[in-house]
Tab-separated table of C-alpha atoms in Angstrom:
chain	number	residue	atom	x	y	z
K	13	MET	CA	-10.579	-28.034	26.744
K	14	GLY	CA	-8.746	-29.764	23.940
K	15	LYS	CA	-9.615	-30.150	20.284
K	16	VAL	CA	-12.583	-32.357	19.500
K	17	ALA	CA	-11.210	-35.581	17.974
K	18	VAL	CA	-12.011	-36.534	14.465
K	19	GLY	CA	-15.006	-38.751	14.301
K	20	ALA	CA	-16.244	-37.403	17.655
K	21	THR	CA	-19.554	-39.041	18.556
K	22	VAL	CA	-20.826	-36.093	20.580
K	23	VAL	CA	-23.702	-34.533	18.760
K	24	CYS	CA	-24.014	-30.746	18.811
K	25	ALA	CA	-27.176	-29.418	20.398
K	26	ALA	CA	-28.266	-28.162	16.944
K	27	ALA	CA	-29.173	-31.763	16.034
K	28	VAL	CA	-30.549	-32.535	19.504
K	29	CYS	CA	-32.891	-29.545	19.535
K	30	ALA	CA	-35.330	-30.928	17.006
K	31	ALA	CA	-35.529	-34.233	18.915
K	32	ALA	CA	-36.069	-32.438	22.251
K	33	VAL	CA	-38.820	-30.271	20.812
K	34	PHE	CA	-40.402	-33.238	19.098
K	35	ILE	CA	-40.589	-35.163	22.427
K	36	VAL	CA	-42.199	-32.114	24.075
K	37	ARG	CA	-44.679	-31.763	21.220
K	38	ARG	CA	-45.716	-35.419	21.372
K	39	ARG	CA	-46.337	-35.323	25.074
K	40	MET	CA	-48.340	-32.145	25.046
K	41	GLN	CA	-51.937	-31.680	24.087
K	42	SER	CA	-52.180	-30.362	20.574
K	43	SER	CA	-55.022	-27.956	21.334
K	44	GLY	CA	-55.618	-24.751	23.254
K	45	LYS	CA	-52.934	-23.023	25.242
K	46	TRP	CA	-50.382	-25.764	25.011
K	47	ALA	CA	-50.609	-25.589	21.205
K	48	ARG	CA	-49.620	-21.909	21.513
K	49	VAL	CA	-46.613	-22.926	23.685
K	50	ILE	CA	-45.552	-25.357	20.960
K	51	GLU	CA	-46.041	-22.714	18.276
K	52	ILE	CA	-43.851	-20.199	20.143
K	53	LEU	CA	-41.187	-22.905	20.584
K	54	ARG	CA	-41.389	-23.804	16.849
K	55	VAL	CA	-40.962	-20.201	15.708
K	56	LEU	CA	-38.049	-19.749	18.101
K	57	GLU	CA	-36.349	-22.846	16.760
K	58	GLU	CA	-36.830	-21.669	13.144
K	59	ASP	CA	-35.597	-18.160	13.804
K	60	CYS	CA	-32.508	-19.387	15.681
K	61	ALA	CA	-31.578	-21.995	13.090
K	62	THR	CA	-27.856	-22.140	12.231
K	63	PRO	CA	-27.412	-24.609	9.374
K	64	ILE	CA	-23.835	-24.926	8.154
K	65	ALA	CA	-24.504	-22.842	5.034
K	66	LYS	CA	-25.646	-19.899	7.205
K	67	LEU	CA	-22.642	-20.244	9.500
K	68	LYS	CA	-20.346	-20.046	6.462
K	69	GLN	CA	-22.148	-16.860	5.345
K	70	VAL	CA	-21.572	-15.341	8.805
K	71	ALA	CA	-17.916	-16.304	8.690
K	72	ASP	CA	-17.504	-14.789	5.227
K	73	ALA	CA	-19.173	-11.593	6.430
K	74	MET	CA	-16.827	-11.493	9.428
K	75	THR	CA	-13.806	-11.850	7.139
K	76	VAL	CA	-15.042	-9.039	4.871
K	77	GLU	CA	-15.588	-6.754	7.847
K	78	MET	CA	-12.132	-7.576	9.227
K	79	HIS	CA	-10.602	-6.492	5.904
K	80	ALA	CA	-12.640	-3.263	5.953
K	81	GLY	CA	-11.712	-2.453	9.576
K	82	LEU	CA	-8.018	-2.925	8.841
K	83	ALA	CA	-8.212	-0.687	5.730
K	84	SER	CA	-9.418	2.462	7.475
K	85	GLU	CA	-10.681	3.835	10.745
K	86	GLY	CA	-14.451	3.656	10.929
K	87	GLY	CA	-14.600	1.553	7.761
K	88	SER	CA	-16.321	-1.368	9.501
K	89	LYS	CA	-18.582	-2.305	12.403
K	90	LEU	CA	-15.397	-4.119	13.654
K	91	LYS	CA	-13.035	-1.538	15.152
K	92	MET	CA	-9.987	-3.776	14.440
K	93	LEU	CA	-7.937	-1.819	16.930
K	94	ILE	CA	-4.162	-1.797	16.643
K	95	SER	CA	-2.884	-2.938	20.003
K	96	TYR	CA	0.823	-1.921	19.440
K	97	VAL	CA	1.694	-5.417	20.772
K	98	ASP	CA	4.188	-6.680	18.172
K	99	ASN	CA	6.256	-8.924	20.458
K	100	LEU	CA	4.257	-11.621	22.160
K	101	PRO	CA	5.859	-13.581	25.016
K	102	SER	CA	8.034	-16.520	23.949
K	103	GLY	CA	8.548	-18.270	27.307
K	104	GLU	CA	12.125	-17.025	27.585
K	105	GLU	CA	11.203	-14.076	29.843
K	106	HIS	CA	13.032	-13.768	33.172
K	107	GLY	CA	12.524	-11.519	36.200
K	108	PHE	CA	9.598	-10.236	38.068
K	109	PHE	CA	6.842	-7.975	36.809
K	110	TYR	CA	3.644	-6.363	38.080
K	111	ALA	CA	0.165	-6.296	36.676
K	112	LEU	CA	-2.829	-4.044	37.461
K	113	ASP	CA	-6.202	-5.303	36.219
K	114	LEU	CA	-8.930	-2.727	36.250
K	115	GLY	CA	-12.182	-3.887	34.646
K	116	GLY	CA	-15.045	-3.364	37.045
K	117	THR	CA	-15.942	-2.625	40.600
K	118	ASN	CA	-12.899	-4.531	41.835
K	119	PHE	CA	-9.326	-4.364	40.631
K	120	ARG	CA	-6.386	-6.703	41.107
K	121	VAL	CA	-2.736	-6.047	41.711
K	122	MET	CA	-0.373	-8.880	40.921
K	123	ARG	CA	3.300	-9.706	40.776
K	124	VAL	CA	4.704	-12.542	38.762
K	125	LEU	CA	8.241	-14.115	38.942
K	126	LEU	CA	9.242	-15.593	35.571
K	127	GLY	CA	11.954	-18.238	35.232
K	128	GLY	CA	12.381	-18.660	31.470
K	129	LYS	CA	11.543	-21.827	29.521
K	130	GLN	CA	12.281	-24.166	32.440
K	131	GLY	CA	10.754	-22.258	35.353
K	132	ARG	CA	7.892	-20.437	33.471
K	133	VAL	CA	5.761	-18.758	36.126
K	134	VAL	CA	7.805	-19.560	39.234
K	135	LYS	CA	5.618	-17.602	41.648
K	136	GLN	CA	2.636	-15.273	41.556
K	137	GLU	CA	0.927	-13.216	44.228
K	138	PHE	CA	-2.101	-11.005	43.971
K	139	GLU	CA	-4.557	-8.988	45.942
K	140	GLU	CA	-8.118	-7.933	44.996
K	141	VAL	CA	-9.386	-4.538	46.075
K	142	SER	CA	-12.972	-3.232	45.988
K	143	ILE	CA	-13.469	0.305	44.695
K	144	PRO	CA	-15.768	2.391	47.016
K	145	PRO	CA	-18.929	3.407	45.026
K	146	HIS	CA	-18.278	7.167	45.590
K	147	LEU	CA	-14.980	6.904	43.669
K	148	MET	CA	-16.733	5.484	40.595
K	149	THR	CA	-18.508	8.777	40.032
K	150	GLY	CA	-16.079	11.205	41.616
K	151	GLY	CA	-12.887	12.790	40.173
K	152	SER	CA	-10.127	11.152	38.173
K	153	ASP	CA	-7.385	11.997	40.693
K	154	GLU	CA	-9.382	10.442	43.591
K	155	LEU	CA	-9.832	7.154	41.726
K	156	PHE	CA	-6.246	6.817	40.519
K	157	ASN	CA	-4.866	7.915	43.908
K	158	PHE	CA	-6.849	5.057	45.541
K	159	ILE	CA	-5.475	2.574	42.940
K	160	ALA	CA	-1.889	3.874	43.333
K	161	GLU	CA	-2.082	3.714	47.098
K	162	ALA	CA	-3.231	0.092	46.968
K	163	LEU	CA	-0.497	-0.723	44.520
K	164	ALA	CA	2.142	0.950	46.784
K	165	LYS	CA	0.879	-1.098	49.759
K	166	PHE	CA	1.143	-4.249	47.698
K	167	VAL	CA	4.733	-3.418	46.507
K	168	ALA	CA	5.662	-2.926	50.220
K	169	THR	CA	4.885	-6.606	50.859
K	170	GLU	CA	7.481	-7.952	48.380
K	171	GLY	CA	9.222	-11.021	49.796
K	172	GLU	CA	12.879	-12.078	49.201
K	173	ASP	CA	11.874	-14.107	46.091
K	174	PHE	CA	11.043	-10.949	44.292
K	175	HIS	CA	14.467	-9.306	44.054
K	176	LEU	CA	14.997	-6.323	41.750
K	177	PRO	CA	18.452	-5.871	40.259
K	178	ALA	CA	20.188	-2.671	41.197
K	179	GLY	CA	19.284	0.354	39.140
K	180	ARG	CA	16.122	-1.149	37.636
K	181	GLN	CA	12.633	0.218	37.791
K	182	ARG	CA	9.710	-2.038	38.580
K	183	GLU	CA	7.681	-2.630	35.416
K	184	LEU	CA	3.875	-2.962	35.152
K	185	GLY	CA	1.372	-4.257	32.607
K	186	PHE	CA	-1.939	-2.364	32.940
K	187	THR	CA	-5.145	-4.180	31.873
K	188	PHE	CA	-7.814	-1.547	31.403
K	189	SER	CA	-11.055	-3.130	30.228
K	190	PHE	CA	-12.931	-0.001	29.163
K	191	PRO	CA	-13.161	1.504	25.648
K	192	VAL	CA	-9.777	3.108	24.907
K	193	ARG	CA	-8.198	4.688	21.790
K	194	GLN	CA	-4.689	3.245	22.011
K	195	THR	CA	-1.959	5.672	20.866
K	196	SER	CA	1.100	3.492	21.681
K	197	LEU	CA	1.883	0.346	23.565
K	198	SER	CA	1.857	2.296	26.828
K	199	SER	CA	-0.700	5.055	26.244
K	200	GLY	CA	-4.313	5.374	25.368
K	201	THR	CA	-7.199	7.818	25.789
K	202	LEU	CA	-10.418	6.807	27.449
K	203	ILE	CA	-13.329	6.969	24.954
K	204	LYS	CA	-16.057	6.380	27.544
K	205	TRP	CA	-16.700	4.743	30.890
K	206	THR	CA	-18.959	1.685	31.200
K	207	LYS	CA	-19.931	-0.708	34.022
K	208	GLY	CA	-21.286	1.947	36.378
K	209	PHE	CA	-18.300	4.299	36.223
K	210	SER	CA	-18.925	7.949	35.351
K	211	ILE	CA	-15.853	10.195	35.912
K	212	GLU	CA	-16.023	13.049	33.378
K	213	ASP	CA	-12.524	14.396	33.727
K	214	THR	CA	-10.946	11.064	32.742
K	215	VAL	CA	-12.783	10.877	29.378
K	216	GLY	CA	-10.366	11.976	26.669
K	217	ALA	CA	-7.367	11.648	29.019
K	218	ASP	CA	-4.469	9.184	28.754
K	219	VAL	CA	-5.289	6.593	31.394
K	220	VAL	CA	-1.630	5.584	31.753
K	221	GLY	CA	-0.745	9.209	32.332
K	222	GLU	CA	-3.441	9.380	35.018
K	223	LEU	CA	-2.002	6.312	36.735
K	224	VAL	CA	1.605	7.519	36.468
K	225	LYS	CA	0.786	10.894	38.034
K	226	ALA	CA	-1.044	9.170	40.862
K	227	MET	CA	1.988	6.786	41.470
K	228	GLU	CA	4.226	9.869	41.561
K	229	ARG	CA	1.956	11.473	44.151
K	230	VAL	CA	2.307	8.444	46.460
K	231	GLY	CA	6.040	8.110	45.785
K	232	LEU	CA	5.845	4.855	43.825
K	233	ASP	CA	8.603	4.481	41.173
K	234	MET	CA	7.205	2.130	38.491
K	235	ASN	CA	7.211	2.116	34.742
K	236	VAL	CA	3.995	1.296	32.948
K	237	THR	CA	5.339	-0.799	30.093
K	238	ALA	CA	2.093	-1.939	28.430
K	239	LEU	CA	-1.562	-0.853	28.358
K	240	VAL	CA	-3.562	-3.916	27.320
K	241	ASN	CA	-7.075	-5.126	26.713
K	242	ASP	CA	-8.083	-8.334	28.547
K	243	THR	CA	-8.465	-10.216	25.204
K	244	VAL	CA	-4.937	-9.267	24.121
K	245	GLY	CA	-3.763	-10.357	27.584
K	246	THR	CA	-5.421	-13.763	27.014
K	247	LEU	CA	-3.605	-14.042	23.689
K	248	ALA	CA	-0.300	-13.216	25.454
K	249	GLY	CA	-0.950	-15.786	28.169
K	250	GLY	CA	-1.834	-18.457	25.599
K	251	ARG	CA	1.251	-17.728	23.449
K	252	TYR	CA	3.520	-17.839	26.530
K	253	TYR	CA	2.694	-21.498	27.068
K	254	ASN	CA	2.067	-22.487	23.464
K	255	SER	CA	3.839	-20.916	20.537
K	256	ASP	CA	1.119	-22.091	18.092
K	257	VAL	CA	-1.525	-19.739	19.571
K	258	VAL	CA	-2.794	-17.445	16.774
K	259	ALA	CA	-5.977	-15.958	18.349
K	260	ALA	CA	-7.761	-15.449	21.648
K	261	VAL	CA	-11.526	-15.355	22.235
K	262	ILE	CA	-13.268	-14.231	25.458
K	263	LEU	CA	-16.710	-15.766	26.003
K	264	GLY	CA	-17.860	-14.465	29.385
K	265	THR	CA	-20.215	-11.730	30.454
K	266	GLY	CA	-19.207	-9.983	27.206
K	267	THR	CA	-17.277	-11.292	24.193
K	268	ASN	CA	-14.268	-10.237	22.191
K	269	ALA	CA	-11.501	-11.651	19.989
K	270	ALA	CA	-7.900	-10.776	19.262
K	271	TYR	CA	-5.525	-12.322	16.809
K	272	VAL	CA	-2.046	-12.034	15.289
K	273	GLU	CA	-2.049	-10.236	11.925
K	274	ARG	CA	0.771	-9.789	9.413
K	275	ALA	CA	1.793	-6.124	9.779
K	276	HIS	CA	1.853	-5.561	6.045
K	277	ALA	CA	-1.804	-6.609	5.831
K	278	ILE	CA	-2.936	-3.588	7.868
K	279	PRO	CA	-3.389	-0.709	5.384
K	280	LYS	CA	-4.374	1.786	8.154
K	281	TRP	CA	-1.006	1.221	9.918
K	282	HIS	CA	1.260	4.138	8.883
K	283	GLY	CA	4.181	3.584	11.247
K	284	LEU	CA	7.372	1.585	10.630
K	285	LEU	CA	6.736	-2.121	10.251
K	286	PRO	CA	7.686	-3.920	13.482
K	287	LYS	CA	10.761	-6.191	13.503
K	288	SER	CA	8.563	-9.191	14.143
K	289	GLY	CA	6.449	-8.430	11.106
K	290	GLU	CA	3.395	-9.085	13.260
K	291	MET	CA	0.862	-6.942	15.103
K	292	VAL	CA	-1.923	-8.037	17.529
K	293	ILE	CA	-5.294	-6.751	16.484
K	294	ASN	CA	-8.051	-6.286	19.052
K	295	MET	CA	-11.190	-6.921	16.938
K	296	GLU	CA	-13.903	-5.749	19.332
K	297	TRP	CA	-15.979	-8.464	17.583
K	298	GLY	CA	-18.971	-7.977	19.917
K	299	ASN	CA	-20.032	-5.123	17.675
K	300	PHE	CA	-20.268	-7.372	14.584
K	301	ARG	CA	-23.558	-7.431	12.826
K	302	SER	CA	-24.739	-8.873	9.509
K	303	SER	CA	-28.003	-9.612	7.703
K	304	HIS	CA	-26.906	-13.277	7.951
K	305	LEU	CA	-27.201	-13.347	11.742
K	306	PRO	CA	-30.320	-15.279	12.815
K	307	LEU	CA	-32.229	-12.717	14.932
K	308	THR	CA	-35.519	-13.223	16.697
K	309	GLU	CA	-38.251	-10.863	17.955
K	310	TYR	CA	-36.695	-11.304	21.441
K	311	ASP	CA	-33.298	-10.074	20.205
K	312	HIS	CA	-34.857	-7.080	18.489
K	313	SER	CA	-36.803	-6.008	21.642
K	314	LEU	CA	-33.813	-6.636	23.900
K	315	ASP	CA	-31.576	-4.473	21.645
K	316	PHE	CA	-34.245	-1.716	21.384
K	317	GLU	CA	-34.595	-1.548	25.166
K	318	SER	CA	-30.825	-1.682	25.841
K	319	LEU	CA	-28.526	1.231	26.756
K	320	ASN	CA	-26.806	0.907	23.308
K	321	PRO	CA	-29.420	0.110	20.676
K	322	GLY	CA	-27.960	-0.979	17.357
K	323	GLU	CA	-24.560	-1.716	18.942
K	324	GLN	CA	-22.952	-4.970	20.064
K	325	ILE	CA	-25.396	-7.116	18.165
K	326	LEU	CA	-23.204	-10.260	18.116
K	327	GLU	CA	-22.486	-9.831	21.877
K	328	LYS	CA	-26.251	-9.623	22.605
K	329	ILE	CA	-26.875	-13.033	21.031
K	330	ILE	CA	-23.785	-15.042	22.139
K	331	SER	CA	-22.500	-13.709	25.473
K	332	GLY	CA	-23.225	-14.574	29.054
K	333	MET	CA	-24.744	-11.175	29.830
K	334	TYR	CA	-27.672	-11.866	27.518
K	335	LEU	CA	-28.445	-15.564	27.095
K	336	GLY	CA	-30.430	-15.806	30.300
K	337	GLU	CA	-32.306	-12.658	29.445
K	338	ILE	CA	-33.366	-14.095	26.079
K	339	LEU	CA	-34.717	-17.147	27.951
K	340	ARG	CA	-36.695	-14.858	30.288
K	341	ARG	CA	-38.242	-13.016	27.317
K	342	VAL	CA	-39.379	-16.291	25.658
K	343	LEU	CA	-40.896	-17.515	28.940
K	344	LEU	CA	-42.653	-14.197	29.430
K	345	LYS	CA	-44.249	-14.473	25.955
K	346	MET	CA	-45.367	-18.041	26.809
K	347	ALA	CA	-46.818	-16.814	30.117
K	348	GLU	CA	-48.635	-13.902	28.461
K	349	GLU	CA	-49.962	-15.675	25.403
K	350	ALA	CA	-50.301	-19.287	26.579
K	351	ALA	CA	-50.690	-19.131	30.398
K	352	PHE	CA	-47.482	-21.204	30.662
K	353	PHE	CA	-47.272	-20.710	34.365
K	354	GLY	CA	-51.054	-20.740	34.966
K	355	ASP	CA	-53.590	-17.962	35.019
K	356	THR	CA	-51.366	-15.423	36.738
K	357	ILE	CA	-47.996	-14.330	35.308
K	358	PRO	CA	-45.198	-14.544	37.903
K	359	GLN	CA	-44.303	-10.959	38.810
K	360	LYS	CA	-40.574	-11.820	38.993
K	361	LEU	CA	-40.690	-12.864	35.351
K	362	ARG	CA	-41.233	-9.219	34.369
K	363	ILE	CA	-37.870	-8.187	35.885
K	364	PRO	CA	-35.242	-7.818	33.163
K	365	PHE	CA	-32.089	-9.934	33.624
K	366	ILE	CA	-33.534	-11.787	36.657
K	367	ILE	CA	-32.588	-15.099	34.917
K	368	ARG	CA	-28.797	-15.107	34.706
K	369	THR	CA	-26.830	-17.298	32.331
K	370	PRO	CA	-25.468	-19.501	35.219
K	371	HIS	CA	-29.126	-20.271	36.131
K	372	MET	CA	-29.766	-21.234	32.508
K	373	SER	CA	-26.664	-23.410	32.325
K	374	ALA	CA	-27.710	-25.229	35.516
K	375	MET	CA	-31.128	-25.942	34.036
K	376	HIS	CA	-29.742	-26.979	30.659
K	377	SER	CA	-27.377	-29.439	32.402
K	378	ASP	CA	-30.110	-31.110	34.339
K	379	THR	CA	-30.181	-34.847	33.623
K	380	SER	CA	-32.338	-36.003	36.539
K	381	PRO	CA	-35.423	-38.061	35.555
K	382	ASP	CA	-37.849	-35.441	36.868
K	383	LEU	CA	-35.651	-32.450	35.919
K	384	LYS	CA	-35.521	-31.470	39.554
K	385	VAL	CA	-32.905	-28.684	39.052
K	386	VAL	CA	-35.183	-26.947	36.527
K	387	GLY	CA	-38.082	-27.084	38.977
K	388	SER	CA	-36.033	-25.668	41.893
K	389	LYS	CA	-34.528	-22.863	39.783
K	390	LEU	CA	-37.966	-21.753	38.546
K	391	LYS	CA	-39.092	-21.793	42.153
K	392	ASP	CA	-36.077	-19.918	43.518
K	393	ILE	CA	-35.838	-17.277	40.751
K	394	LEU	CA	-39.432	-16.724	39.617
K	395	GLU	CA	-41.242	-17.966	42.776
K	396	VAL	CA	-43.246	-20.511	40.703
K	397	SER	CA	-44.048	-23.101	43.275
K	398	THR	CA	-45.065	-26.037	41.103
K	399	THR	CA	-44.122	-26.975	37.527
K	400	SER	CA	-44.965	-30.142	35.643
K	401	LEU	CA	-42.386	-32.337	33.891
K	402	LYS	CA	-43.611	-31.263	30.484
K	403	MET	CA	-43.179	-27.571	31.418
K	404	ARG	CA	-39.620	-28.295	32.601
K	405	LYS	CA	-38.879	-30.054	29.244
K	406	VAL	CA	-40.063	-26.913	27.454
K	407	VAL	CA	-37.670	-24.799	29.453
K	408	ILE	CA	-34.752	-27.151	28.589
K	409	SER	CA	-35.723	-26.948	24.884
K	410	ILE	CA	-35.585	-23.106	25.005
K	411	CYS	CA	-32.178	-23.250	26.793
K	412	ASN	CA	-30.954	-25.633	24.132
K	413	ILE	CA	-32.115	-23.517	21.209
K	414	ILE	CA	-30.620	-20.271	22.596
K	415	ALA	CA	-27.300	-21.817	23.662
K	416	THR	CA	-26.900	-23.756	20.390
K	417	ARG	CA	-27.298	-20.571	18.331
K	418	GLY	CA	-24.750	-18.700	20.510
K	419	ALA	CA	-22.199	-21.541	20.427
K	420	ARG	CA	-22.478	-22.122	16.670
K	421	LEU	CA	-22.231	-18.380	15.908
K	422	SER	CA	-19.114	-18.228	18.161
K	423	ALA	CA	-17.618	-21.038	16.069
K	424	ALA	CA	-18.492	-19.130	12.853
K	425	GLY	CA	-16.600	-16.120	14.196
K	426	ILE	CA	-13.505	-18.175	14.956
K	427	TYR	CA	-13.729	-19.749	11.493
K	428	GLY	CA	-13.908	-16.253	10.007
K	429	ILE	CA	-10.594	-15.340	11.777
K	430	LEU	CA	-8.977	-18.565	10.623
K	431	LYS	CA	-10.096	-17.764	7.056
K	432	LYS	CA	-8.636	-14.213	7.297
K	433	ILE	CA	-5.190	-15.552	8.267
K	434	GLY	CA	-5.247	-18.460	5.802
K	435	LYS	CA	-5.524	-21.196	8.430
K	436	ASP	CA	-8.914	-22.510	7.433
K	437	VAL	CA	-7.546	-25.069	4.883
K	438	PRO	CA	-4.694	-27.537	5.358
K	439	LYS	CA	-1.440	-26.599	3.636
K	440	GLU	CA	0.504	-29.353	2.001
K	441	GLY	CA	3.573	-30.283	4.075
K	442	GLU	CA	2.619	-27.879	6.970
K	443	THR	CA	2.548	-29.514	10.367
K	444	GLN	CA	2.105	-26.469	12.571
K	445	LYS	CA	-1.143	-26.223	14.508
K	446	SER	CA	-3.313	-23.170	14.796
K	447	VAL	CA	-4.335	-22.839	18.478
K	448	ILE	CA	-7.210	-20.629	19.768
K	449	ALA	CA	-6.838	-19.564	23.371
K	450	MET	CA	-10.228	-19.271	25.091
K	451	ASP	CA	-11.229	-17.635	28.364
K	452	GLY	CA	-14.358	-16.438	30.123
K	453	GLY	CA	-16.941	-17.962	32.423
K	454	LEU	CA	-19.369	-18.847	29.617
K	455	PHE	CA	-16.723	-20.970	27.916
K	456	GLU	CA	-15.401	-22.400	31.094
K	457	HIS	CA	-18.579	-23.199	33.003
K	458	TYR	CA	-21.377	-23.736	30.441
K	459	THR	CA	-20.350	-27.210	29.158
K	460	GLN	CA	-23.113	-27.613	26.565
K	461	PHE	CA	-22.147	-24.232	25.036
K	462	SER	CA	-18.362	-24.876	24.830
K	463	GLU	CA	-18.795	-28.460	23.542
K	464	CYS	CA	-21.274	-27.367	20.861
K	465	MET	CA	-18.940	-24.545	19.826
K	466	GLU	CA	-15.984	-26.889	19.334
K	467	ILE	CA	-18.022	-29.450	17.417
K	468	SER	CA	-19.425	-26.700	15.180
K	469	LEU	CA	-15.933	-25.419	14.453
K	470	LYS	CA	-14.858	-28.877	13.447
K	471	GLU	CA	-17.926	-29.141	11.215
K	472	LEU	CA	-17.001	-25.834	9.490
K	473	LEU	CA	-13.384	-26.777	9.042
K	474	GLY	CA	-13.971	-30.383	7.882
K	475	ASP	CA	-12.072	-33.397	9.176
K	476	GLU	CA	-8.719	-32.706	7.597
K	477	ALA	CA	-8.379	-28.972	8.429
K	478	SER	CA	-9.712	-29.504	11.960
K	479	GLU	CA	-6.767	-31.870	12.696
K	480	SER	CA	-4.527	-28.799	12.730
K	481	VAL	CA	-6.812	-26.513	14.789
K	482	GLU	CA	-6.991	-26.749	18.479
K	483	VAL	CA	-9.071	-24.919	21.140
K	484	ILE	CA	-7.501	-24.531	24.572
K	485	HIS	CA	-8.545	-22.860	27.804
K	486	SER	CA	-6.115	-20.064	28.714
K	487	ASN	CA	-6.948	-18.932	32.239
K	488	ASP	CA	-6.488	-15.424	33.693
K	489	GLY	CA	-5.212	-13.572	30.638
K	490	SER	CA	-6.265	-10.286	32.080
K	491	GLY	CA	-3.857	-10.661	35.026
K	492	VAL	CA	-0.890	-12.850	34.132
K	493	GLY	CA	-1.108	-11.787	30.449
K	494	ALA	CA	-0.538	-8.154	31.328
K	495	ALA	CA	2.575	-9.041	33.375
K	496	LEU	CA	3.861	-11.181	30.526
K	497	LEU	CA	3.460	-8.297	28.067
K	498	ALA	CA	5.299	-6.026	30.454
K	499	ALA	CA	8.092	-8.672	30.360
K	500	SER	CA	8.103	-9.162	26.556
K	501	HIS	CA	8.245	-5.379	26.010
K	502	SER	CA	10.540	-4.595	28.968
K	503	GLN	CA	12.789	-1.473	28.681
K	504	TYR	CA	15.670	-3.747	29.824
K	505	LEU	CA	15.127	-6.418	27.095
K	506	GLU	CA	18.146	-5.387	25.074
K	507	ASP	CA	20.323	-5.352	28.168
K	508	SER	CA	19.444	-8.929	28.946
K	509	GLU	CA	19.867	-10.023	25.339
K	510	THR	CA	23.402	-8.589	25.119
K	511	SER	CA	24.513	-9.658	28.563
């Protein structure tokens, strides 16, 4: 998606919400149980409100936390992790490189042939492999052996296009989307497993070391050049195609941001300043919290009942994992207190996370006169056989309120990053754009969310500054991005520069 043009006539859902709720109010009886439905809707709308003044407070708080996180370890809710990536791809990279993307119950192996500025990504091939459940809770050697064997099989299928010069090792970028304490560009210790993995002997170990030992056991000669987070990979992929990319934001099941910081602005960095003068920072912004965040009773109960209470507060109100669940909680309250679905509460409505964000997006996007999609989704998911048009309108109003809050807070976070790096106001005589590379299913597939986010960012920046800020979709950073970082940090880089 490109930048929203100046004078865009699209109105962000924030302004539409009040109108939508007003229409619902007018058409409903103002007494009894329906009045309670309207009251629940009104309180939700008030509690989720994101006027521009509040968004600026959130952005300022984000900037303050960024400074604190860069100053010292543990100084902020934002981890502001040093990625050790100081050399983002330029587009000049040549040769072929591998990537391994491990972030869930599947992993991908990929090879990419790069042809410099003219050829760019000449060819790419990949294979996706499912991890057997018993390996997710077994031993470290067993898991990494399985991965190394799959990688070795994939290497064995190299075609003639992928020709390795004599005397060179294959090089790999390793995307590992679990919490890691990075110790260098190509090493990092696992802090904890998430996403259903529980392998005790990997915790505290260097995950690159584990992979290298497994590759040695299967006789695979490959150098792991870079260990990267998927958000840093998205930044690399964005920069490869567009040299003006300054930050990357993932809005998917979870959310995170990474950006390019001036190395001398990182007090906690005690090493030599990199030649480039820059360092990519992995913010882990999902853990941001502030008294300025508009939280509801539904957010508080969701957080309290979660596996990580008090953590990842921003993620719990803006990411795809949680938006549908917030909708479910509001509908459950309406069912319990206002008989929204009739005298009996649908049993399915009591199941946490039964309403997924793609369901919510489909309902929110329904423009049919009778809101047929909303009706069919409620029937399929909650087994509610009949719903009136006014009920369906209430559901759309709830979707609108929840998605608007998430989109506008996402925009506030991006605005906070732009403020931190001095790109929030236009500089006289400066023509360079500041580009934000976005990825993730929420951004890509939930149109109302992404459009509202872009309009809100424009509103925060103002017409003049927003002319120099652009939002683009940068697809598959976790795969191609890792291969590109292997290329831009290749052990043979100096050879190719001098030859």
